[in-house]
PDB file of C-alpha atoms in Angstrom:
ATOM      1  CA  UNK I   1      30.804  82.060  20.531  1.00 61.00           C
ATOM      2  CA  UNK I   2      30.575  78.880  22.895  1.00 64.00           C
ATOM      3  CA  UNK I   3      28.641  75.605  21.312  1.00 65.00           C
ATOM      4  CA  UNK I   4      26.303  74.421  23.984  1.00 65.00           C
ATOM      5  CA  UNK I   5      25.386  70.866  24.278  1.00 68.00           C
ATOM      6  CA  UNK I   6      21.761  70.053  23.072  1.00 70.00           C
ATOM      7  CA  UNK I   7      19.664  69.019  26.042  1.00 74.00           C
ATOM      8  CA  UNK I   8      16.988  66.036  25.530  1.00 75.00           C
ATOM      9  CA  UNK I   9      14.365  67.562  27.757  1.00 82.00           C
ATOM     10  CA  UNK I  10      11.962  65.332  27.215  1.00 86.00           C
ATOM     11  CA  UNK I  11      14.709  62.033  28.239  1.00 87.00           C
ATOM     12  CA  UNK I  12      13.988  63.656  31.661  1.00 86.00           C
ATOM     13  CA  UNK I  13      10.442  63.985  31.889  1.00 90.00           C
ATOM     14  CA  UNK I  14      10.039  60.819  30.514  1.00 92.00           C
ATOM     15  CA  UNK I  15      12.592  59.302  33.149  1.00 92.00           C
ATOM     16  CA  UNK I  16      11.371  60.964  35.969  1.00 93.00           C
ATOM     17  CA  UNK I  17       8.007  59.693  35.169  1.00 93.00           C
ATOM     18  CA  UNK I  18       9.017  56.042  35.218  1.00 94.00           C
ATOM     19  CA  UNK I  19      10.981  56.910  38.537  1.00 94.00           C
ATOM     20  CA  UNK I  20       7.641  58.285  40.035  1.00 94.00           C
ATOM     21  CA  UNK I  21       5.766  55.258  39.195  1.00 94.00           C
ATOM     22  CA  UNK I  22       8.512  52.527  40.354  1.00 92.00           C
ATOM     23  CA  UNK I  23       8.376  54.830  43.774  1.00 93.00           C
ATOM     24  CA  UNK I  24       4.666  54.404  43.966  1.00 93.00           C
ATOM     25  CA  UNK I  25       4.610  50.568  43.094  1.00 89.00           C
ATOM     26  CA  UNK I  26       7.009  49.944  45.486  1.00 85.00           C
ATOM     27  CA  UNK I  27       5.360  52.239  48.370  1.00 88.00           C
ATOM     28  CA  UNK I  28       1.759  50.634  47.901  1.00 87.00           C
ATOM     29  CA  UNK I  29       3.832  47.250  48.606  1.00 80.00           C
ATOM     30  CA  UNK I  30       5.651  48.100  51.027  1.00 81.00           C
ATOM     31  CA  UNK I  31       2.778  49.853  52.875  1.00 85.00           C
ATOM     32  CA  UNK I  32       0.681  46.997  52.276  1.00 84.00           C
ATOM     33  CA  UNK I  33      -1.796  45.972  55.320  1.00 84.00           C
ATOM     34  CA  UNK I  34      -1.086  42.491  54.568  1.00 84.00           C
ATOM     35  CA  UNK I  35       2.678  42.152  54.123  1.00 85.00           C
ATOM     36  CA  UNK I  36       4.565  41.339  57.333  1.00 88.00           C
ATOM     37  CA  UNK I  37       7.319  43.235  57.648  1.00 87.00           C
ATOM     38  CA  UNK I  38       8.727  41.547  60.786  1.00 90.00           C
ATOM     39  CA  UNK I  39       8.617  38.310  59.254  1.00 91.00           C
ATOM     40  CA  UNK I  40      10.515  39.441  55.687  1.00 91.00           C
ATOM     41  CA  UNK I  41      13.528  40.602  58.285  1.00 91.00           C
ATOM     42  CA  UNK I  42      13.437  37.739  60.696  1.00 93.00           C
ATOM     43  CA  UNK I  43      14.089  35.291  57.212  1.00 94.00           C
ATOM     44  CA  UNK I  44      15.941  37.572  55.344  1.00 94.00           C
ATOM     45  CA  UNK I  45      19.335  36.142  56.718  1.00 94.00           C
ATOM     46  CA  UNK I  46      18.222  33.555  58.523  1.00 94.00           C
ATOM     47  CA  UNK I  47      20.289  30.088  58.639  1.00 94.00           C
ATOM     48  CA  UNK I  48      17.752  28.049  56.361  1.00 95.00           C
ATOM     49  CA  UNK I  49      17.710  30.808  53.544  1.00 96.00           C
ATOM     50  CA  UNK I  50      21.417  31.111  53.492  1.00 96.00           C
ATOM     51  CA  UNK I  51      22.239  27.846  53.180  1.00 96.00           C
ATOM     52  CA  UNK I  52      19.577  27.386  50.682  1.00 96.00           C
ATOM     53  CA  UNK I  53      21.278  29.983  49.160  1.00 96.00           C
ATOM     54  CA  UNK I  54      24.934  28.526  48.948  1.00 96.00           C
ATOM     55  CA  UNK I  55      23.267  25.464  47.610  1.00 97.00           C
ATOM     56  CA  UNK I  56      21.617  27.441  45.013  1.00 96.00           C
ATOM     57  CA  UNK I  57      25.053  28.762  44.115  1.00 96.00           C
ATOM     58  CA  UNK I  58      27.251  25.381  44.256  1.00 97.00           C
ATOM     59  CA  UNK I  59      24.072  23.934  42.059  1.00 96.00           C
ATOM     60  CA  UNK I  60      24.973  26.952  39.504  1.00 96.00           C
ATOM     61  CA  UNK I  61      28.753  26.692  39.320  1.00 96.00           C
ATOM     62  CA  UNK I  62      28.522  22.940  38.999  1.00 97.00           C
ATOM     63  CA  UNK I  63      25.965  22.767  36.414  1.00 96.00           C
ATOM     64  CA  UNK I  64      27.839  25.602  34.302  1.00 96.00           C
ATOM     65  CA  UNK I  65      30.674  24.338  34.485  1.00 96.00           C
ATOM     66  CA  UNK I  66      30.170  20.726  33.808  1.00 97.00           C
ATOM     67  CA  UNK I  67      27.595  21.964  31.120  1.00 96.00           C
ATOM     68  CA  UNK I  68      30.659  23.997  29.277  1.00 95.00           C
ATOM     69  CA  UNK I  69      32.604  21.398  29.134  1.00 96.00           C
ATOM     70  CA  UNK I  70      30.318  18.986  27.518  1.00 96.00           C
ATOM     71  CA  UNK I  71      28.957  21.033  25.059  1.00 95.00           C
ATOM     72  CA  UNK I  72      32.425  22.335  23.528  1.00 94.00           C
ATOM     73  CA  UNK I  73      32.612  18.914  23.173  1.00 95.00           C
ATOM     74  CA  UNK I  74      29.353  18.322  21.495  1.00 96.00           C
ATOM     75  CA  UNK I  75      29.763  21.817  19.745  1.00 94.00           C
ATOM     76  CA  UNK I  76      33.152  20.265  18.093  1.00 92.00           C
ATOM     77  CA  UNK I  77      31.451  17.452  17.363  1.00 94.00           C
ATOM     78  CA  UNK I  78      28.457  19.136  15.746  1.00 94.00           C
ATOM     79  CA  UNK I  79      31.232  20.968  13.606  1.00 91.00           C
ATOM     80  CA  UNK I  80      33.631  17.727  12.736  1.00 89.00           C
ATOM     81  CA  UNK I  81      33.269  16.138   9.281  1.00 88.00           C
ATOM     82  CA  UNK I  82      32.740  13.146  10.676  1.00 92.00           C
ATOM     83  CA  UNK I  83      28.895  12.103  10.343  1.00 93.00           C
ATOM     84  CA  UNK I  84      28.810   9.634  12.871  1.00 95.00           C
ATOM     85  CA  UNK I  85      29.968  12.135  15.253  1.00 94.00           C
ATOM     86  CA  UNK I  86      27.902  14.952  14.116  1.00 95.00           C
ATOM     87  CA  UNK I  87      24.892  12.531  14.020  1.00 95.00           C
ATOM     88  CA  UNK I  88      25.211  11.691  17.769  1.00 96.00           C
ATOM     89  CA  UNK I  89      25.567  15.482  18.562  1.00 96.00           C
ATOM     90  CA  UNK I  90      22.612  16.616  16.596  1.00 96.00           C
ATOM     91  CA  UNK I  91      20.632  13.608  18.265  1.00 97.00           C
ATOM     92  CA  UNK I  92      21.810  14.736  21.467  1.00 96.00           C
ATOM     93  CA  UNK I  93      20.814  18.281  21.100  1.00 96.00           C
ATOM     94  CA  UNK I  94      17.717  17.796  19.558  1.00 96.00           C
ATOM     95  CA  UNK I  95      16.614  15.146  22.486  1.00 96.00           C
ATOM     96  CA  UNK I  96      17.687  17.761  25.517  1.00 96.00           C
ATOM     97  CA  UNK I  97      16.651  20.937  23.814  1.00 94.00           C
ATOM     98  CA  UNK I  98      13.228  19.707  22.686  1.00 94.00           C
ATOM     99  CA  UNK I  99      12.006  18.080  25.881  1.00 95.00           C
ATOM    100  CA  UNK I 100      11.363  20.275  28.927  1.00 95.00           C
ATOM    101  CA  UNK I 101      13.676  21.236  31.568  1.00 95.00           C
ATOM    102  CA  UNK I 102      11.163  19.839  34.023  1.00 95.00           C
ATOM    103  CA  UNK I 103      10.665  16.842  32.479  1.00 95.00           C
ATOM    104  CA  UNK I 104      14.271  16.282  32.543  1.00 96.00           C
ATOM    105  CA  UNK I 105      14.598  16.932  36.123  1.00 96.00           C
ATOM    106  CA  UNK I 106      11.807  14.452  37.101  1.00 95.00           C
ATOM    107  CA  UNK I 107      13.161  11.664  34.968  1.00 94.00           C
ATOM    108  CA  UNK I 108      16.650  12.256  37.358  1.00 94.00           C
ATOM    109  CA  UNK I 109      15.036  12.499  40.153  1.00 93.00           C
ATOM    110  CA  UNK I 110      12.464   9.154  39.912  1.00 92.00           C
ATOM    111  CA  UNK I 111      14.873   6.860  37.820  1.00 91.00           C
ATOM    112  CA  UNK I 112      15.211   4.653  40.904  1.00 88.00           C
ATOM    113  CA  UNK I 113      11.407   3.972  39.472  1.00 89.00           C
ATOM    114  CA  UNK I 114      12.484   2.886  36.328  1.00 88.00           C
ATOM    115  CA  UNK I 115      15.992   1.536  37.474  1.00 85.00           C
ATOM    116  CA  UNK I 116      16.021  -0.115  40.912  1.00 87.00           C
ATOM    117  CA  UNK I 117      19.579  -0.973  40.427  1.00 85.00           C
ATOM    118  CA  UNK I 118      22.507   0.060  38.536  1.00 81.00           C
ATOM    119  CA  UNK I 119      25.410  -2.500  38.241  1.00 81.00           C
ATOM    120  CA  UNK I 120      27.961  -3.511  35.884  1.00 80.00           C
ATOM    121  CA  UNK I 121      28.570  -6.573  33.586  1.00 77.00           C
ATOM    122  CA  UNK I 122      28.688  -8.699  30.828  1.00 78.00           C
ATOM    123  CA  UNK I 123      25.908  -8.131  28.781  1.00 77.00           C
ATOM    124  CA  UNK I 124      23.213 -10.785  28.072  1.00 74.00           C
ATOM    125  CA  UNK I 125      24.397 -12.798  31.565  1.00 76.00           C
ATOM    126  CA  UNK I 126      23.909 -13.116  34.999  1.00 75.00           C
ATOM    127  CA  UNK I 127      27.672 -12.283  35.303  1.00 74.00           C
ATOM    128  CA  UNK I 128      27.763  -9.243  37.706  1.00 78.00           C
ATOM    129  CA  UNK I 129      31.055  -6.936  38.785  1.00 78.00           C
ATOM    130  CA  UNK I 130      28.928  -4.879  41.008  1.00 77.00           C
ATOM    131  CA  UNK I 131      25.872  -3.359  41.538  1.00 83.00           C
ATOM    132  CA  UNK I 132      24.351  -0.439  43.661  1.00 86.00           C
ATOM    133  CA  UNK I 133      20.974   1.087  44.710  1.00 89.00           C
ATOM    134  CA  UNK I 134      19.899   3.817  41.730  1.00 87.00           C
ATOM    135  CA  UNK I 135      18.565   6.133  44.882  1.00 86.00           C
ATOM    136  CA  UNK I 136      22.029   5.526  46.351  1.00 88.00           C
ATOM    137  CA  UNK I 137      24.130   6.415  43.778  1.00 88.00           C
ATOM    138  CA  UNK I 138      22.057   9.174  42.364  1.00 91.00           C
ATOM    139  CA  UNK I 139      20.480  11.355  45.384  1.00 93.00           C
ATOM    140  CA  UNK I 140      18.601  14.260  45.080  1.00 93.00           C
ATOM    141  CA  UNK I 141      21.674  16.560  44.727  1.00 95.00           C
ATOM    142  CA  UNK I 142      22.974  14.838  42.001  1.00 95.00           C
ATOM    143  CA  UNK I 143      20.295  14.435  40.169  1.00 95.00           C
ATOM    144  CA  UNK I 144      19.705  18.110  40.219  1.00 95.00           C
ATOM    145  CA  UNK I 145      23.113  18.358  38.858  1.00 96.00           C
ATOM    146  CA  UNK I 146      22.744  15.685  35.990  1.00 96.00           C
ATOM    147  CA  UNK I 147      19.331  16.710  35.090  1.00 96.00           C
ATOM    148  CA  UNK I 148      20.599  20.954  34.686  1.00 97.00           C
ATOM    149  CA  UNK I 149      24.041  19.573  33.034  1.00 97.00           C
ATOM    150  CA  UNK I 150      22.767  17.761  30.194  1.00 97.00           C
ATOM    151  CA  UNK I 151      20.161  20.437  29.506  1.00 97.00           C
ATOM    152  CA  UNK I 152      22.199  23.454  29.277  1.00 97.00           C
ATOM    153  CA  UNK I 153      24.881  21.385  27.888  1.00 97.00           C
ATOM    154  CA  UNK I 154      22.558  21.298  24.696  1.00 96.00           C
ATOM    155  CA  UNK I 155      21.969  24.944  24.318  1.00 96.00           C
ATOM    156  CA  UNK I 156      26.382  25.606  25.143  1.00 96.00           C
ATOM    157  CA  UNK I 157      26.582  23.189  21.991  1.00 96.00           C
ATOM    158  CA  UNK I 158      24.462  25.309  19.779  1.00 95.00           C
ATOM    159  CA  UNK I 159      26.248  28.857  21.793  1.00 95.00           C
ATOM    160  CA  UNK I 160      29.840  27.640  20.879  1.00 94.00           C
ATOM    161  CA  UNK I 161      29.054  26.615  17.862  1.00 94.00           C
ATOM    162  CA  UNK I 162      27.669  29.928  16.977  1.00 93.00           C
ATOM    163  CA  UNK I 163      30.603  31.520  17.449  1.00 92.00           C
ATOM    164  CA  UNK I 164      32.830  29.227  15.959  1.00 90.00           C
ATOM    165  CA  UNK I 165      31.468  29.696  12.885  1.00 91.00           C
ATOM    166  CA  UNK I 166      31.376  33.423  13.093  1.00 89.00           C
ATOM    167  CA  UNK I 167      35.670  33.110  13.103  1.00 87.00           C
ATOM    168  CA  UNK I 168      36.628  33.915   9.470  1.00 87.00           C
ATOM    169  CA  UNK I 169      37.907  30.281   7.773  1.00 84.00           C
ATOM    170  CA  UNK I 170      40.810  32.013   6.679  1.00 86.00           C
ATOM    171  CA  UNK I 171      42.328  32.321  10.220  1.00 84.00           C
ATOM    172  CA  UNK I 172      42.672  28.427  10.460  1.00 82.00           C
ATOM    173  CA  UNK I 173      44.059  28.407   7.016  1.00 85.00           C
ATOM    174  CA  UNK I 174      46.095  30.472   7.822  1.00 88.00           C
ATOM    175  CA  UNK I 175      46.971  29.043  11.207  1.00 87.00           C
ATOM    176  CA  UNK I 176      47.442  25.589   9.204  1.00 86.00           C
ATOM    177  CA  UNK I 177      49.581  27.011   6.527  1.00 87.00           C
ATOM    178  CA  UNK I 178      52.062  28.315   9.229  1.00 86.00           C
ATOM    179  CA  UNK I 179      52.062  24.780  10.742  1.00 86.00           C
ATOM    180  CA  UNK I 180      49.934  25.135  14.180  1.00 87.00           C
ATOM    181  CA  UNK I 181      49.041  21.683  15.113  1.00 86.00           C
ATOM    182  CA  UNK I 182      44.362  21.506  15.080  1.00 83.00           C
ATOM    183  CA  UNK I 183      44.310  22.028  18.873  1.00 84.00           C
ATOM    184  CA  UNK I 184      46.851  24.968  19.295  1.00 86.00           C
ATOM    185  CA  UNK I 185      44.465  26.758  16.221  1.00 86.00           C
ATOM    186  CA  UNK I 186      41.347  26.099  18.256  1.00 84.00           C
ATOM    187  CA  UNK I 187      42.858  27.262  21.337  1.00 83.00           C
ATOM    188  CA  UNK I 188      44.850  30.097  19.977  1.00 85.00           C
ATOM    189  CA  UNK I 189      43.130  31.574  17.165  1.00 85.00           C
ATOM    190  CA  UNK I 190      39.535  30.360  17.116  1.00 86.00           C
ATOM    191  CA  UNK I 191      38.862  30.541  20.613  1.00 85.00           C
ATOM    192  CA  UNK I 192      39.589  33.791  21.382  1.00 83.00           C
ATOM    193  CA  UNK I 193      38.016  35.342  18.711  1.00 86.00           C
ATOM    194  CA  UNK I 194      34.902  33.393  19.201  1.00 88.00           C
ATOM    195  CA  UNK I 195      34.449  34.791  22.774  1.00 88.00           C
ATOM    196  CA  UNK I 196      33.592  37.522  21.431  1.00 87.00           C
ATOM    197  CA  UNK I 197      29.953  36.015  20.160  1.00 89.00           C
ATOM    198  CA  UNK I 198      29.885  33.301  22.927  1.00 91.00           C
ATOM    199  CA  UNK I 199      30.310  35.350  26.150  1.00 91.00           C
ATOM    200  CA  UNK I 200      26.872  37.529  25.921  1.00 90.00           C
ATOM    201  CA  UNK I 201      24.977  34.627  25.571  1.00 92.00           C
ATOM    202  CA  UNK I 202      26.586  32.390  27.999  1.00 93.00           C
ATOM    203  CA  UNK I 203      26.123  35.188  30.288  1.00 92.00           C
ATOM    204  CA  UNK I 204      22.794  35.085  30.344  1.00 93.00           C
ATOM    205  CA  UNK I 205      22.293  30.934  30.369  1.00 95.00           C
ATOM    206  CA  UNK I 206      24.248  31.560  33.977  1.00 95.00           C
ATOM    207  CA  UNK I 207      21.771  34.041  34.841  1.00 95.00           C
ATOM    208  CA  UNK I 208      19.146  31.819  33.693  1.00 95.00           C
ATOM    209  CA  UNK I 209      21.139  28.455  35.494  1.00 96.00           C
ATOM    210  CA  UNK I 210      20.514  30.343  38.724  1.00 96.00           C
ATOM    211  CA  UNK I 211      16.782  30.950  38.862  1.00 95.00           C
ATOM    212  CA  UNK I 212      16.324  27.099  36.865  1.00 95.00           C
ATOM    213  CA  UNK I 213      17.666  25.926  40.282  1.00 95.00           C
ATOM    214  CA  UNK I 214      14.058  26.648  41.910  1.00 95.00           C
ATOM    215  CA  UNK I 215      12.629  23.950  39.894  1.00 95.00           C
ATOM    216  CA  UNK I 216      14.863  21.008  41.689  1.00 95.00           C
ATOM    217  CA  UNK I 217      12.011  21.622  44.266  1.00 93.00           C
ATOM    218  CA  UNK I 218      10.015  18.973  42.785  1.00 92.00           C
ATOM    219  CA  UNK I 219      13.076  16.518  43.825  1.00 93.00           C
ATOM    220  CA  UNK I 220      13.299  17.852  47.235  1.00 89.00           C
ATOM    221  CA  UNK I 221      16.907  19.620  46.717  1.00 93.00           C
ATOM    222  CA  UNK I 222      16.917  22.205  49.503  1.00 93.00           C
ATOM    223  CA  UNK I 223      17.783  24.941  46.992  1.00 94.00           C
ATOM    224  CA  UNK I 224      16.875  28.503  48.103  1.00 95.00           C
ATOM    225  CA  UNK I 225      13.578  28.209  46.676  1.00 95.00           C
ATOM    226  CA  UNK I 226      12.365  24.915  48.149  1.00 95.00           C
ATOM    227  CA  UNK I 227      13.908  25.947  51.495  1.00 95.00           C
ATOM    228  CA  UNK I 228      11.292  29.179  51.431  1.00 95.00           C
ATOM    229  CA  UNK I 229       8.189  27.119  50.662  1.00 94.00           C
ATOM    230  CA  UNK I 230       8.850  24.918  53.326  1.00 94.00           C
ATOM    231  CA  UNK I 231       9.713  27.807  55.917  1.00 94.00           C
ATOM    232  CA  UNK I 232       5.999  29.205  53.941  1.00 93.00           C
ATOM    233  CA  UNK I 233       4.058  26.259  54.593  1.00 92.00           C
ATOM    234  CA  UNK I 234       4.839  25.881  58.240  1.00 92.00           C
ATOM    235  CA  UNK I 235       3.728  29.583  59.144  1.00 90.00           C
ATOM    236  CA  UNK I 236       1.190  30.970  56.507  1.00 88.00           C
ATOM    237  CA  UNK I 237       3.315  33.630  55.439  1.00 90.00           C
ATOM    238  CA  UNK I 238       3.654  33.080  51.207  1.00 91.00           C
ATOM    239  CA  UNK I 239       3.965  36.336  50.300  1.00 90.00           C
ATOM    240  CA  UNK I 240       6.493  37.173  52.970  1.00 92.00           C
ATOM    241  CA  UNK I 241       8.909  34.499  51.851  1.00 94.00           C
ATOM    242  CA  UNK I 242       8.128  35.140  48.247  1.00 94.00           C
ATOM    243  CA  UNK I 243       9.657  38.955  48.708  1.00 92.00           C
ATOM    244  CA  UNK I 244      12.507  37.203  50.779  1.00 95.00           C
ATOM    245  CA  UNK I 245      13.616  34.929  47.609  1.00 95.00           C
ATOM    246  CA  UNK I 246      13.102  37.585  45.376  1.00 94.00           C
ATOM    247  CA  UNK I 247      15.870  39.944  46.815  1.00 94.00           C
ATOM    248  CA  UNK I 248      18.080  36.647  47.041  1.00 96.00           C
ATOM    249  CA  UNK I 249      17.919  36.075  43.526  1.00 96.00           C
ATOM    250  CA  UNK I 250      18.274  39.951  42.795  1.00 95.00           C
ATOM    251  CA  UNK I 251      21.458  40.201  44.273  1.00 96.00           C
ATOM    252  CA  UNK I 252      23.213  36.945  42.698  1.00 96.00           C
ATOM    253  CA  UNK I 253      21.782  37.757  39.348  1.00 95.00           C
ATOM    254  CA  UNK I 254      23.105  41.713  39.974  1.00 94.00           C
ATOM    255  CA  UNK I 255      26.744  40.359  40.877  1.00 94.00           C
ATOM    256  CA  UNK I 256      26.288  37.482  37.853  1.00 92.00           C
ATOM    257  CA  UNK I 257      26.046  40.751  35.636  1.00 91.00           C
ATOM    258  CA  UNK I 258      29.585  42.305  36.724  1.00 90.00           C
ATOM    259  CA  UNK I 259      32.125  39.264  35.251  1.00 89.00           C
ATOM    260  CA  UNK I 260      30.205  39.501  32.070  1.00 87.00           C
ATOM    261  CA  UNK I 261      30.254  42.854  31.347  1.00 86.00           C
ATOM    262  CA  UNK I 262      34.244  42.845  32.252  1.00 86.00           C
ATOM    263  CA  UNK I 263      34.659  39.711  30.190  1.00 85.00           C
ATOM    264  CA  UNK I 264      32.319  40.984  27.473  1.00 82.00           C
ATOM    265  CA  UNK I 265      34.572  44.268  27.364  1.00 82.00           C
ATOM    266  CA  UNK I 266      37.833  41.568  27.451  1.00 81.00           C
ATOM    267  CA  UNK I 267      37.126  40.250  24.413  1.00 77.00           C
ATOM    268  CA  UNK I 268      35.692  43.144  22.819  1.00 73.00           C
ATOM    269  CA  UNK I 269      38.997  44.677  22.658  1.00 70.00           C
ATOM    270  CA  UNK I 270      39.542  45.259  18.545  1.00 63.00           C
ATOM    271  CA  UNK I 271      36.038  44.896  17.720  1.00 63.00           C
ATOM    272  CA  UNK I 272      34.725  47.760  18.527  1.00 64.00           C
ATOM    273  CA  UNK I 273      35.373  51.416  19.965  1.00 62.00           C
ATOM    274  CA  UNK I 274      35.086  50.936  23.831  1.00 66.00           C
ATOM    275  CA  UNK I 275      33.562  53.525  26.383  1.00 67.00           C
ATOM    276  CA  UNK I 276      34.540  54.064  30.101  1.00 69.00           C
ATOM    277  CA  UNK I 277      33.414  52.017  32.514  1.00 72.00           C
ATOM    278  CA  UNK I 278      30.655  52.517  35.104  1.00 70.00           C
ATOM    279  CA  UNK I 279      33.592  52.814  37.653  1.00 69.00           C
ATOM    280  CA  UNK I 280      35.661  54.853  35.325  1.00 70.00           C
ATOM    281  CA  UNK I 281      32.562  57.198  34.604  1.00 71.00           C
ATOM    282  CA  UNK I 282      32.214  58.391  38.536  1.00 72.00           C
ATOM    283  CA  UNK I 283      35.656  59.230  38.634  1.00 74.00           C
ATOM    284  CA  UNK I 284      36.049  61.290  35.602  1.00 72.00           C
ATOM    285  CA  UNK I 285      32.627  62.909  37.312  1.00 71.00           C
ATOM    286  CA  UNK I 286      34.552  63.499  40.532  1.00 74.00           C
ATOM    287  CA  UNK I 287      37.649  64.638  38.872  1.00 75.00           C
ATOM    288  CA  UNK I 288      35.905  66.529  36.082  1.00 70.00           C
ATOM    289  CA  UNK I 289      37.312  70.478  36.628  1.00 60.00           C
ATOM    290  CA  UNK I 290      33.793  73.340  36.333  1.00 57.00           C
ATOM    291  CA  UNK I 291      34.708  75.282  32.920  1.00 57.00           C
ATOM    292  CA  UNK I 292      35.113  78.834  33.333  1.00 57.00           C
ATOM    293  CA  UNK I 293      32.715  80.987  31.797  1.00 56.00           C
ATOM    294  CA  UNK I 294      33.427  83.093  29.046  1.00 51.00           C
ATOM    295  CA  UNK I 295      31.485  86.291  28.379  1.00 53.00           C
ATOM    296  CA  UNK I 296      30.843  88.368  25.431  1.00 50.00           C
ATOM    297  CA  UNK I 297      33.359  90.941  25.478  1.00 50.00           C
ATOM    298  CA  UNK I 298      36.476  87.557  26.161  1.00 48.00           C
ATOM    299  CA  UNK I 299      34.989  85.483  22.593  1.00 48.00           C
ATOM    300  CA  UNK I 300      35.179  88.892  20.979  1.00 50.00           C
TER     301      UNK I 300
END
């Protein structure tokens, strides 16, 4: 006798049925009377929407990575047993995380309106050691990069600290009791197993970091989003330039998703019972011998 496997007929129907319909939603778009097709490939790699799209990335990578630094920072602090410093941490989280993003991003932006000048002193007197225009020293750029920092910074706080506190308190006992100094433990025991419960989410703020970059339009940083409404308000063609950012942010977001499913898998490693990878799945397909058939009379 030969066990078959059991077949989930109706996982087919059901997904050939969803295929159908994403072929027909995206044929009565594409066949649209009123999309241009000439003008979604004359933009599609043009010179403005690439560079608006290496902005879009440098704004991502700086923000993350400036953001990830401050908030293990505030994320220790949130966790010290010192109240002053947890005080300021909670007070700093609770002030970025509760006001809007784009709120944030206009305060940045305008503070030359509230700040014509920045300099340095001695408080309380006219004594002066320099000072500088605010729209000088803060341009668009950087207050793009300010403004996204100290937001996400707030919700990498909150993220690290989450993990941290999913690490059994017995590991920096024991990492204590063998005499590891605070910061070797944090870096070599804590850490690591932390990443385990930090790197899903902070996946996904990335993700997120990216497509928060189209709000810097309202500070004129000529991000890829700002860069198509201004190619879309000189020739009429919104809906054009619409499918043209779309596909942009598409394809960063689908090559955002391969480091954290690798790194996810990194530091999975002991946790749980790991499958193939997509890679490692077409191989084994490829390599994967037919099995010969056995009749009857051979079982008997």
């Amino acid at each position: 006798m030969v066990a078959l496997p059991l077949r989930h007929t109706w996982r087919w129907v059901a997904a050939g049925v969803l295929g159908l319909g994403f072929v027909w939603l995206a044929s009565s778009l594409w066949n649209n009377e009123n999309v241009d097709h000439g003008t979604i490939a004359k933009f599609m790699f043009s010179d403005q929407i690439v560079h608006g799209a290496v902005l879009t990335i440098v704004l991502t990578f700086l923000a993350m990575v400036l953001s990830t630094i401050l908030g293990v920072v505030l994320a220790l602090m949130r966790l010290s047993s010192n109240p002053v410093l947890s005080g300021l941490a909670w007070l700093y989280i609770w002030v970025f995380r509760g006001t809007p993003l784009l709120v944030q991003i206009v305060f940045w932006g305008y503070l030359g309106l509230l700040y014509k000048q920045i300099s340095l002193g001695v408080p309380f007197t006219d004594f002066t050691v320099f000072a500088i225009d605010t729209n000088t020293l803060i341009p668009a750029f950087v207050a793009g990069v300010i403004a996204l920092t100290t937001n996400q910074a707030a919700y990498t706080a909150e993220i690290v600290r989450a993990g941290m506190l999913s690490v059994d308190p017995g590991q920096k006992e024991a990492a204590y009791s063998l005499g590891m100094t605070p910061l070797f433990c944090l870096l070599k025991v804590e850490l690591p197993q932390a990443m385990r419960v930090i790197i899903p989410p902070m996946g996904n703020e990335t993700i997120s970091m990216l497509k928060d970059t189209a709000l810097l339009s309202l500070i004129a940083v000529l991000e890829l989003y700002t860069v198509a409404e201004r190619i879309s308000a000189q020739n009429l063609r919104q809906v054009e330039l619409l499918v043209v950012v779309s596909c942009w942010y598409l394809v960063l977001t689908s090559v955002l998703s391969v480091p954290q499913y690798y790194l996810e898998r990194r530091f999975g490693r002991g946790s749980r019972v790991l499958g193939p990878t997509p890679v490692g799945r077409v191989v084994a397909l490829l390599r994967r011998q037919p099995k010969p058939r056995v009749t009857d009379k051979e079982s008997l």
